[in-house]
Coordinates of C-alpha atoms in Angstrom, one line a residue:
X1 CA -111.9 -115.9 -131.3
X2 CA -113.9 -113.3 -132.6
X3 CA -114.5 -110.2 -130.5
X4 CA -117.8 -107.9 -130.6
X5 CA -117.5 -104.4 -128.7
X6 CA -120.9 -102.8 -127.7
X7 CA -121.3 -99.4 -127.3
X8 CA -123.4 -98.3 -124.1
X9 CA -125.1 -95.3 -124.3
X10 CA -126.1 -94.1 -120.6
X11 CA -129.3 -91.4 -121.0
X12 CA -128.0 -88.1 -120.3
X13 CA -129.5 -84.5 -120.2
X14 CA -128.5 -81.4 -122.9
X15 CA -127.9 -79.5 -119.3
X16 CA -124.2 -79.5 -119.2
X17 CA -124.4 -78.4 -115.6
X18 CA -125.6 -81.6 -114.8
X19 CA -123.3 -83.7 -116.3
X20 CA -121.7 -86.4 -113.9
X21 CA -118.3 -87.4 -114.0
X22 CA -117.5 -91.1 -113.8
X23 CA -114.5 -92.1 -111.8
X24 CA -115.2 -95.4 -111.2
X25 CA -116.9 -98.7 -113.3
X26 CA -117.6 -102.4 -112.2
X27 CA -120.2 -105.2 -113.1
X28 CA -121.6 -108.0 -111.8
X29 CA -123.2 -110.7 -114.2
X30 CA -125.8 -108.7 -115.2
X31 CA -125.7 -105.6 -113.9
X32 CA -123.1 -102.4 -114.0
X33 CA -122.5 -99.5 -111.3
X34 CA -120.4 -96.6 -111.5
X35 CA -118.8 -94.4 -108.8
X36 CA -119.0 -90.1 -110.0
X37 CA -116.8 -87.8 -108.9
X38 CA -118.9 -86.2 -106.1
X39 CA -119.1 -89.9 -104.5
X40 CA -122.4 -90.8 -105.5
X41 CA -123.1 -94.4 -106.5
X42 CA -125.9 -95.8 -109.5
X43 CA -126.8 -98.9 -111.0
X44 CA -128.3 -99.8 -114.5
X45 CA -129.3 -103.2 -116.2
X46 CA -131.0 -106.2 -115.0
X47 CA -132.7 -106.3 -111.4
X48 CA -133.7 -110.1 -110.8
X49 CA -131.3 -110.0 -107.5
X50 CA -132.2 -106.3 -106.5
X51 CA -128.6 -105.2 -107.3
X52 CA -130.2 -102.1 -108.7
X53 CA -132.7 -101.3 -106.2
X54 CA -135.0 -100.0 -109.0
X55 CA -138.0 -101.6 -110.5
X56 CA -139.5 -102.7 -113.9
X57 CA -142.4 -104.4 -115.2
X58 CA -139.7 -107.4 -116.1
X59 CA -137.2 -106.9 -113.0
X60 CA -135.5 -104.9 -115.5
X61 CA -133.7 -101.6 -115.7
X62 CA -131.7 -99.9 -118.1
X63 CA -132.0 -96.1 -116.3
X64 CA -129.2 -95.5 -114.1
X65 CA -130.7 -95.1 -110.9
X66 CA -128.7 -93.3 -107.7
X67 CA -128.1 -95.9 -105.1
X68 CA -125.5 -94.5 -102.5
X69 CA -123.6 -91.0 -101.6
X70 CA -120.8 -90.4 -100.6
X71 CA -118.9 -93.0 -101.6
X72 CA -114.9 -93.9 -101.7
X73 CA -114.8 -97.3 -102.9
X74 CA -117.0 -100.0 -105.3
X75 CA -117.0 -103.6 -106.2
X76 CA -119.2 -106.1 -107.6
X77 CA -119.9 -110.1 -107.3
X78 CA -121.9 -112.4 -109.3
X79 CA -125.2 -110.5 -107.9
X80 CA -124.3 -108.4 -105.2
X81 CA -122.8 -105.2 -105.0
X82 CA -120.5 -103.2 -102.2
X83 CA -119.5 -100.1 -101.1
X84 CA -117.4 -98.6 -99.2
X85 CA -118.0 -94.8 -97.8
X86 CA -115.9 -91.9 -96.6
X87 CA -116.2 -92.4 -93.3
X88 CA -115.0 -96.3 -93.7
X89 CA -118.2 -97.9 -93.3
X90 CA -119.3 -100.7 -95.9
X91 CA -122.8 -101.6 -97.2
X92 CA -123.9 -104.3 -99.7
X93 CA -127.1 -104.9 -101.2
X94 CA -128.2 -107.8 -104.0
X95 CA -128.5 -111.0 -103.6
X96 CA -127.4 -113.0 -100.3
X97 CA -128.4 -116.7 -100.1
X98 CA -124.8 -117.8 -98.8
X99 CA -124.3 -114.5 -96.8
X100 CA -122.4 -112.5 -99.4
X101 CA -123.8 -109.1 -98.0
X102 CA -122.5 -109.6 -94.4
X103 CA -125.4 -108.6 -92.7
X104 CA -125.7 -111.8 -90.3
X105 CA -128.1 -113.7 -92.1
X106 CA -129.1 -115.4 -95.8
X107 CA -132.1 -113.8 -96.7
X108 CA -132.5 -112.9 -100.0
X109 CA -136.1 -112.2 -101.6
X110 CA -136.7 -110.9 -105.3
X111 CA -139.4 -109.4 -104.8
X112 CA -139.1 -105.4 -106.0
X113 CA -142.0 -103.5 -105.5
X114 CA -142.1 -100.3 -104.3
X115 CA -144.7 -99.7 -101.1
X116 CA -144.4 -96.2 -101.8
X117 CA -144.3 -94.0 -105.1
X118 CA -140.8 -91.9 -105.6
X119 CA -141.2 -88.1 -107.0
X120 CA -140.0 -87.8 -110.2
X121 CA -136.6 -85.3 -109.9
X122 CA -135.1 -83.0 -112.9
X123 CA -131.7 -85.0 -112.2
X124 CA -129.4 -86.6 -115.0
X125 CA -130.7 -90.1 -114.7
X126 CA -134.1 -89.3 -114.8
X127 CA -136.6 -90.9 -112.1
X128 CA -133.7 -91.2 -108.7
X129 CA -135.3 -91.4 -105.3
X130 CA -133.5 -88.3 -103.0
X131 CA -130.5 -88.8 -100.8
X132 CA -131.2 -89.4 -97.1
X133 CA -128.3 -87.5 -94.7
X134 CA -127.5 -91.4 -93.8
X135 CA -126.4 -91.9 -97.9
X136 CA -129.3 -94.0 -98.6
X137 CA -131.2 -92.9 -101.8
X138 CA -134.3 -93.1 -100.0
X139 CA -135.0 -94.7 -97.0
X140 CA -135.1 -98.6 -96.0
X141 CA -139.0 -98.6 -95.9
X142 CA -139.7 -97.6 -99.6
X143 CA -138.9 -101.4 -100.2
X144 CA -140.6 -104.6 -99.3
X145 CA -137.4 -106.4 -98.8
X146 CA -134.9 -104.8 -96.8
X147 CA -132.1 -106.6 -98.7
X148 CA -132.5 -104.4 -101.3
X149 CA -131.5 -101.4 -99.9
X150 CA -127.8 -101.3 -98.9
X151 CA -127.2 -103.0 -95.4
X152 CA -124.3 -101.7 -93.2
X153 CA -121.8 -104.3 -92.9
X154 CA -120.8 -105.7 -89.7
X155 CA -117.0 -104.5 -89.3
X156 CA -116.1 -103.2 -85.8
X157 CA -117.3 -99.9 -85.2
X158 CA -113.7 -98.5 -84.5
X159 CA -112.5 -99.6 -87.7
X160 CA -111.6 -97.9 -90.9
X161 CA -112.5 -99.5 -94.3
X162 CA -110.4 -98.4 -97.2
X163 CA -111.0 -101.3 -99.6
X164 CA -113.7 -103.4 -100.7
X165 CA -113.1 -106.3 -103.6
X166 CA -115.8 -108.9 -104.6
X167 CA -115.2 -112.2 -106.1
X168 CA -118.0 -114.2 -107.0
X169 CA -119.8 -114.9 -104.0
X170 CA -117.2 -113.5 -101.4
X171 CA -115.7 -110.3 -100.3
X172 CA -112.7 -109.1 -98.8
X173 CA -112.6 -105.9 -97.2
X174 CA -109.1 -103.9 -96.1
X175 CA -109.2 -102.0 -92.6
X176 CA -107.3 -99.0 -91.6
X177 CA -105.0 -101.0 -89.7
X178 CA -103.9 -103.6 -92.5
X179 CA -106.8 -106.2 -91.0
X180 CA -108.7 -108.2 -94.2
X181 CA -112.7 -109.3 -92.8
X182 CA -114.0 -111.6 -95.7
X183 CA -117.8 -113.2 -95.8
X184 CA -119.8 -114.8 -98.4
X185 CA -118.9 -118.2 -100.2
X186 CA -116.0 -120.4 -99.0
X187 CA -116.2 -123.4 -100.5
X188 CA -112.3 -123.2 -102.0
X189 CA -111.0 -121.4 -98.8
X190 CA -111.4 -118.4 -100.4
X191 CA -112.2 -116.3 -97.3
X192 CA -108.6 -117.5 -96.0
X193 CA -109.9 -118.4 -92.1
X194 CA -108.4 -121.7 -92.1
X195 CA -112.0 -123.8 -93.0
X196 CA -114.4 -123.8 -96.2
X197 CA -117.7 -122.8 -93.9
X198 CA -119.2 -119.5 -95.5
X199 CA -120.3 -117.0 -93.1
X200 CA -122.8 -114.2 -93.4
X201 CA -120.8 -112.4 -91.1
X202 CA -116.9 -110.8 -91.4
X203 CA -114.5 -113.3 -90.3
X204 CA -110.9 -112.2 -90.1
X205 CA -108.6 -113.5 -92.4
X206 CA -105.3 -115.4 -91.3
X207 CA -102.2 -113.4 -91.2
X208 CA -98.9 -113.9 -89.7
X209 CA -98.0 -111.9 -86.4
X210 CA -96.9 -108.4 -87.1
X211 CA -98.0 -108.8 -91.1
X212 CA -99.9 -105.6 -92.0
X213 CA -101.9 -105.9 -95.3
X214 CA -101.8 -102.9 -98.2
X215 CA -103.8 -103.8 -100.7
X216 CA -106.5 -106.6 -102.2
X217 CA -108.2 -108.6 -104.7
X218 CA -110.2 -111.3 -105.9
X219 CA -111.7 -112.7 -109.2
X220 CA -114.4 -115.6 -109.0
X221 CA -113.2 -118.0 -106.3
X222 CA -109.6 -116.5 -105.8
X223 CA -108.5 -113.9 -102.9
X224 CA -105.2 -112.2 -103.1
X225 CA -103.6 -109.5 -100.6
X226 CA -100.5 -107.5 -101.0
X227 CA -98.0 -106.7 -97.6
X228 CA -96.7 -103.7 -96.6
X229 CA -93.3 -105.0 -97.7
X230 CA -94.6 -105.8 -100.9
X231 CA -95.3 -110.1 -100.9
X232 CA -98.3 -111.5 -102.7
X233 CA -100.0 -114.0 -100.9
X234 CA -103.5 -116.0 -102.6
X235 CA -105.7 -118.3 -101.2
X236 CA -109.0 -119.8 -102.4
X237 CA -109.3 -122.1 -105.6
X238 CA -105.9 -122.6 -106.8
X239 CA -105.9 -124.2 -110.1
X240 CA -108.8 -126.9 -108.8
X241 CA -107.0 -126.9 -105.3
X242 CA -108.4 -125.4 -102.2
X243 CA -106.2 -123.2 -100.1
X244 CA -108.1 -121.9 -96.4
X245 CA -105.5 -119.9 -95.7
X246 CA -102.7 -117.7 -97.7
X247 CA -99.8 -118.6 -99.1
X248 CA -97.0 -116.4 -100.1
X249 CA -96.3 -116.0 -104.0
X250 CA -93.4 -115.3 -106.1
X251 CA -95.5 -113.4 -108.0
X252 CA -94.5 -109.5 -108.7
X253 CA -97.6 -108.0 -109.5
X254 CA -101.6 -109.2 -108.4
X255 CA -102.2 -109.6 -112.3
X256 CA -99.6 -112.1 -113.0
X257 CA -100.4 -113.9 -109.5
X258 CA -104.1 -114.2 -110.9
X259 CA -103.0 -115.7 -114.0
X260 CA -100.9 -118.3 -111.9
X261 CA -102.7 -118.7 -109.5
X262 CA -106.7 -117.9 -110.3
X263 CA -109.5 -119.0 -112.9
X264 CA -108.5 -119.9 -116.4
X265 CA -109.9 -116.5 -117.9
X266 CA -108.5 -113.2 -118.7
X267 CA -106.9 -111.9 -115.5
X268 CA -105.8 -108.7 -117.5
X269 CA -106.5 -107.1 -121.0
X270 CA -104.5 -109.4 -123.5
X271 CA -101.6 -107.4 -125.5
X272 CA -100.8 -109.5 -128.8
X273 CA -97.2 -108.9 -129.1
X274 CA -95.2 -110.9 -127.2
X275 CA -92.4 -108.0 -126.9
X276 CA -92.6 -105.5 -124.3
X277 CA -94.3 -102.4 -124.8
X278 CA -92.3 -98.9 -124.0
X279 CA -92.8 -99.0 -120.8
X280 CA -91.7 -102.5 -120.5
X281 CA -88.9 -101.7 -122.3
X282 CA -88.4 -98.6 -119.9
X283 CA -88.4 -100.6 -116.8
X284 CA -85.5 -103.1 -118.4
X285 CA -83.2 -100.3 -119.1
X286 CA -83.4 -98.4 -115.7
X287 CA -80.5 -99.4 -114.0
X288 CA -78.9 -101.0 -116.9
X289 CA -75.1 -100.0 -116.6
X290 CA -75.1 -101.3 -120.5
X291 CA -77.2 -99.1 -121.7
X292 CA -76.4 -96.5 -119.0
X293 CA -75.0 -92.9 -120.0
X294 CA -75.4 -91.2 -116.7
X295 CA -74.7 -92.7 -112.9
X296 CA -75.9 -91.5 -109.8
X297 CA -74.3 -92.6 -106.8
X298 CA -76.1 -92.3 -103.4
X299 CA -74.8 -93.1 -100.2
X300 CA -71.8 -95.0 -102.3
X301 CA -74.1 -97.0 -104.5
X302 CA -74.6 -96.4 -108.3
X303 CA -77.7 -95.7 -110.0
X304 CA -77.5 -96.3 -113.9
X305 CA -80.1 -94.2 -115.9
X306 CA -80.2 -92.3 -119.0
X307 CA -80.1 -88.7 -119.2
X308 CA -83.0 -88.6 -122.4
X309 CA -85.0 -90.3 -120.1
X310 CA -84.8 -88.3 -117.0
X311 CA -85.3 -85.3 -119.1
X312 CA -88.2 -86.4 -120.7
X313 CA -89.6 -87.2 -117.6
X314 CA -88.8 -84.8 -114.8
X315 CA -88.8 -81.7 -114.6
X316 CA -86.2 -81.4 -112.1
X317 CA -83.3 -83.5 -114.3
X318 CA -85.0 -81.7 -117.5
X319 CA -83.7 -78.1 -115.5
X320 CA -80.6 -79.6 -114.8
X321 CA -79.5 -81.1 -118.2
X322 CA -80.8 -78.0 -120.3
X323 CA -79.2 -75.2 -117.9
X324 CA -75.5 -74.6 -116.7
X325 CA -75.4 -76.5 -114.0
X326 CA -72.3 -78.3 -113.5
X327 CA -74.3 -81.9 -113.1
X328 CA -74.7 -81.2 -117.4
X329 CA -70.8 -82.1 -117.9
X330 CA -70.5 -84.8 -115.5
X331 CA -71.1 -88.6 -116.5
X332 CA -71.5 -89.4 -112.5
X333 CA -73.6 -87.0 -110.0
X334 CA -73.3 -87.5 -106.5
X335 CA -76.9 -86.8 -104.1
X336 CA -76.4 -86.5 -100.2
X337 CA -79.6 -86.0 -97.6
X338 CA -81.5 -88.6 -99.4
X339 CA -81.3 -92.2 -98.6
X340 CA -80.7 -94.7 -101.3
X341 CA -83.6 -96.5 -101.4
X342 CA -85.4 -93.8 -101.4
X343 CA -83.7 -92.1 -104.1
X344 CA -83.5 -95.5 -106.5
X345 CA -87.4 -95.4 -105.9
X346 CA -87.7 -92.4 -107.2
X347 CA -85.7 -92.8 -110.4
X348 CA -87.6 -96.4 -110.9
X349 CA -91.0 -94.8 -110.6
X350 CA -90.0 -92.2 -113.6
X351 CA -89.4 -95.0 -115.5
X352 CA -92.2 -97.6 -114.8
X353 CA -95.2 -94.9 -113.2
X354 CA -94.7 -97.4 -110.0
X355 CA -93.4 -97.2 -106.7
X356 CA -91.3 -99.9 -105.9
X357 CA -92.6 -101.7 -102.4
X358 CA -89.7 -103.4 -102.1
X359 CA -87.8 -100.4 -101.8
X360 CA -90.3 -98.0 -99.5
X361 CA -90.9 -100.5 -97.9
X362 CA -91.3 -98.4 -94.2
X363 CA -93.8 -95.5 -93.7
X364 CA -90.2 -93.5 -92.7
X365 CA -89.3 -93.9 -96.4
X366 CA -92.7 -93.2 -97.7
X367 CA -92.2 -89.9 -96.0
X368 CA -89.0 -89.3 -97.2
X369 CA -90.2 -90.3 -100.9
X370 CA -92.9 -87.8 -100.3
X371 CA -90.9 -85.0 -99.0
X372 CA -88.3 -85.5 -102.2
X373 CA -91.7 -85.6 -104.7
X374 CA -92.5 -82.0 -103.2
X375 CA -89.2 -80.7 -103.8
X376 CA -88.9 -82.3 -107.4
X377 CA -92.5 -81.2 -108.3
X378 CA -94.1 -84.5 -108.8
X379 CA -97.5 -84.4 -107.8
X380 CA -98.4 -88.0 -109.1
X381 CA -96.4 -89.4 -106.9
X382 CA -96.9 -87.3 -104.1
X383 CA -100.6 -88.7 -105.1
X384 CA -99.3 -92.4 -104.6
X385 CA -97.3 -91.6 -101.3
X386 CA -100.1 -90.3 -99.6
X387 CA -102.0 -93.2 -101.2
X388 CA -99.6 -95.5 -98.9
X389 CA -99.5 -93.5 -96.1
X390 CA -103.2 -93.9 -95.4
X391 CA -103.0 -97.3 -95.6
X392 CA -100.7 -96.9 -92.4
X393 CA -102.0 -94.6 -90.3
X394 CA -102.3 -96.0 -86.3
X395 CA -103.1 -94.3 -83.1
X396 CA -99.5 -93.7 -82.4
X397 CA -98.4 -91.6 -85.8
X398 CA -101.8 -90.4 -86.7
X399 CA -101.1 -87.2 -85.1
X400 CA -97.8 -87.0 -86.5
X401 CA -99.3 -87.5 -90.3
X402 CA -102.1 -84.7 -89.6
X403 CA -99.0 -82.5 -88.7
X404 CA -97.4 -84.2 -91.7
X405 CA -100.5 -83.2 -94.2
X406 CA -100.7 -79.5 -92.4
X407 CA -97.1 -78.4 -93.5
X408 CA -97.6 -80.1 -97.0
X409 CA -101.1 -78.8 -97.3
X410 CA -102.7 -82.2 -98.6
X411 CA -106.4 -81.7 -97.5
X412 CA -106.7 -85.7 -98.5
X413 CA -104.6 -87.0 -96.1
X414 CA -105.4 -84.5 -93.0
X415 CA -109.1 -85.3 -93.3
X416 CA -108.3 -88.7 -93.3
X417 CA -106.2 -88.2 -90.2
X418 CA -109.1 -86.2 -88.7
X419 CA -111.5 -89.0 -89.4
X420 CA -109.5 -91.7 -88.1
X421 CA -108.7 -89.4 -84.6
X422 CA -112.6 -88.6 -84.4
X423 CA -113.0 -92.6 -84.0
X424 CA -109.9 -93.1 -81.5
X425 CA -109.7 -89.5 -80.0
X426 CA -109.2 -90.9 -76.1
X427 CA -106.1 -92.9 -77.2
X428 CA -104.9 -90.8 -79.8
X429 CA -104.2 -87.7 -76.8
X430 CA -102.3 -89.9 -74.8
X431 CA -99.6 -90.5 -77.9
X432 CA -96.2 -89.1 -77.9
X433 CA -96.7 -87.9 -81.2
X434 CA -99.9 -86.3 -80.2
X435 CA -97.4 -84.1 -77.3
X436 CA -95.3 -83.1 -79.7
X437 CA -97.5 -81.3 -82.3
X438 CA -95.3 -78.5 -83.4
X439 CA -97.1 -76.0 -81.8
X440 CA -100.3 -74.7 -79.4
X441 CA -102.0 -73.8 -82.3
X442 CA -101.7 -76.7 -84.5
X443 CA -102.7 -78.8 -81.5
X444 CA -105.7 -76.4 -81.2
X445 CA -106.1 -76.6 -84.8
X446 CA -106.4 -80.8 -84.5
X447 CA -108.5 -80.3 -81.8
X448 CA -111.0 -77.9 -83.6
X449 CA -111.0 -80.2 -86.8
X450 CA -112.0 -83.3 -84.7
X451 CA -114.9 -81.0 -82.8
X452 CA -116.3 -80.7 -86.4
X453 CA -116.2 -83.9 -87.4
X454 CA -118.5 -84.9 -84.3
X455 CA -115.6 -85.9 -82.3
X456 CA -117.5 -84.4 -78.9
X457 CA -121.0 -84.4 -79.3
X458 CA -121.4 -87.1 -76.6

């Protein structure tokens, strides 16, 4: 096969002040969008579906134009595009003839021209129409077809969106309280409500009582979803057949249930040697008692590891081995106050970069992961605990979690808290967790946040 890389060159200023920082890529079939690090959304390339909400002699545009602000999340189908914000609301714009934006009807018109002229702006991309306070980059009636500029999505108001994924005419979209909605296409089942009826409007997808969802995917026709305790389910078009609702996997990761499971293309970047990289080789040897040099036992259980490793990898065992502690001359350490689980997670993830979901696989043990990350100083995967802690958050603990972020001094997670309270504020003061904030003054402190946010305007 023989393999042609193009280099894009995206037009940029000589004002380094103005630079923008790209966190975030994904591309339709012909057309790209990235996400910046101060949340703001744009679009490039062709325009025949209005993904870009630009304009062009051709329906063409290769100018990166700003789309959206104040973004979290991004994801692109064939020719549509959608978003999620910080406040959990999700827009799509693009094309929608079999309801792929979730806006509660199929239209879909090409047509692109302005009814208005935009001011030209000194900005990086050149010609961008101004943010509106909403997040629009200018307002709905600049265009002639209201499809073209992002359309909120119909998902309960009192929901929280964390995750948006598009396959190629659907999209599945993770709540705050571990709910997938899906709309579009569903001609293979793929929006996993038990029929193959698209819908232009969010339709739940099936899960089993007391499943909670953590994660998603899809690629062309295929939908997967990741539980809290870790199984892979997929549904949609599975190799040719059609499955409406999902099925559970034996799958370990979403890339190797894809290429099981999904379309027969590259589900993840090819490596051509068929032995396992370091890492792979890293994640064979932890707990390897043939390789092993160094056991620690928790709660009566041995751990086998290597002491190169843990020294090349935390700083906490690097301090331990290099120093005169007494651990230096043992071949067996023994760790008390930390569950075993929780502790095997922890040595796992400084091999593999991964938390194991099998193991944390209760928002307890996230918390206890989290608490023995602070103490080892390792911010990455504090990073990935708070990561899964959001996914959790519910009326009942949110108030414990703000309390939670307060004493550990995450400003991610407590304004996440604070913006999930704002939404549930009359349910969340009637929680026992709510009573027993730690004090009068972070209760007041809550309380202030959530004023801020809008909580009481009404």
């Amino acid at each position: 096969m023989d393999l042609t890389f193009t280099l894009i060159n995206i037009p940029t200023i000589q004002d380094s002040q103005n630079m923008k920082h790209v966190v975030d890529i994904a591309c339709g079939n012909k057309h790209s969008i990235i996400l910046t690090k101060n949340d703001e959304v744009y679009a490039w390339e062709s325009n025949n579906s209005g993904q870009l909400l630009g304009n062009s002699t051709y329906g063409l545009s290769i100018t990166p134009k700003l789309i959206l602000s104040n973004v979290g999340c991004i994801s692109c189908g064939d020719n549509f595009t959608m978003a999620v914000t910080r406040n959990g609301k999700v827009y799509g714009w693009g094309n929608n003839d079999i309801g792929q934006l979730g806006i509660g009807n199929y239209e879909s018109k090409n047509m692109l021209r302005q009814t208005v002229s935009v001011q030209r702006s000194n900005s990086l991309w050149g010609q961008i129409p101004p943010v509106s306070q909403a997040g629009l980059a200018g307002g709905a009636s600049n265009f002639e077809n209201k499809n073209i500029t992002p359309q909120l999505v119909g998902i309960p108001e009192n929901l929280i969106v964390d995750k948006v994924t598009c396959g190629l005419n659907h999209t599945l979209a993770l709540t705050d309280k571990g709910i997938i909605y899906a709309w579009g296409g569903n001609k293979f089942g793929q929006l996993g409500n038990g029929n193959q009826t698209e819908f232009c409007t969010p339709v739940v997808v099936s899960q089993m009582e007391n499943m909670r969802w953590v994660d998603i995917a899809a690629l062309t026709n295929t939908s997967i979803a990741v539980t809290e305790a870790g199984r892979i389910y997929v549904w949609g078009d599975c190799r040719g057949e059609c499955i409406s609702t999902p099925i559970a996997t034996s799958s370990f990761n979403v890339h190797d249930t894809f290429g099981h499971y999904g379309p027969s293309i590259m589900h993840k970047p090819l490596i051509l040697n068929e032995k396992p990289d370091i890492l792979g080789c890293l994640g064979i040897a932890f707990d390897d008692s043939l390789t092993s040099d160094f056991k620690i036992q928790v709660e009566g259980k041995c751990i086998y590891v290597h002491k190169v490793i843990l020294k090349i990898c935390s700083l906490h065992f690097r301090t331990m081995f290099e120093h005169d502690w007494a651990e230096n001359n043992q071949s067996v350490i023994e760790i008390d106050k930390v569950s075993h689980d929780v502790y095997k997670a922890y040595l796992k993830y400084l091999y593999t970069n991964t938390v194991d979901l099998y193991l944390i696989n209760t928002f307890e043990k996230v918390s206890e992961l989290f608490d023995l990350a602070n103490a080892y100083c390792e911010d990455n995967l504090k990073k990935q605990c708070i990561y899964r802690i959001k996914q959790g958050i519910t009326i009942s603990n949110v108030a414990y979690f703000y309390s939670f972020a307060v004493k550990y001094d995450t400003k991610e997670l407590r304004k996440f808290c604070i913006r999930f309270a704002v939404i549930h504020m009359r349910a969340v003061v009637k929680t026992e967790n709510f009573a027993k904030l730690e004090n009068e003054n972070l209760m007041n402190r809550f309380i202030n946040e959530a004023s801020r946010a809008g909580c009481f305007k009404n």
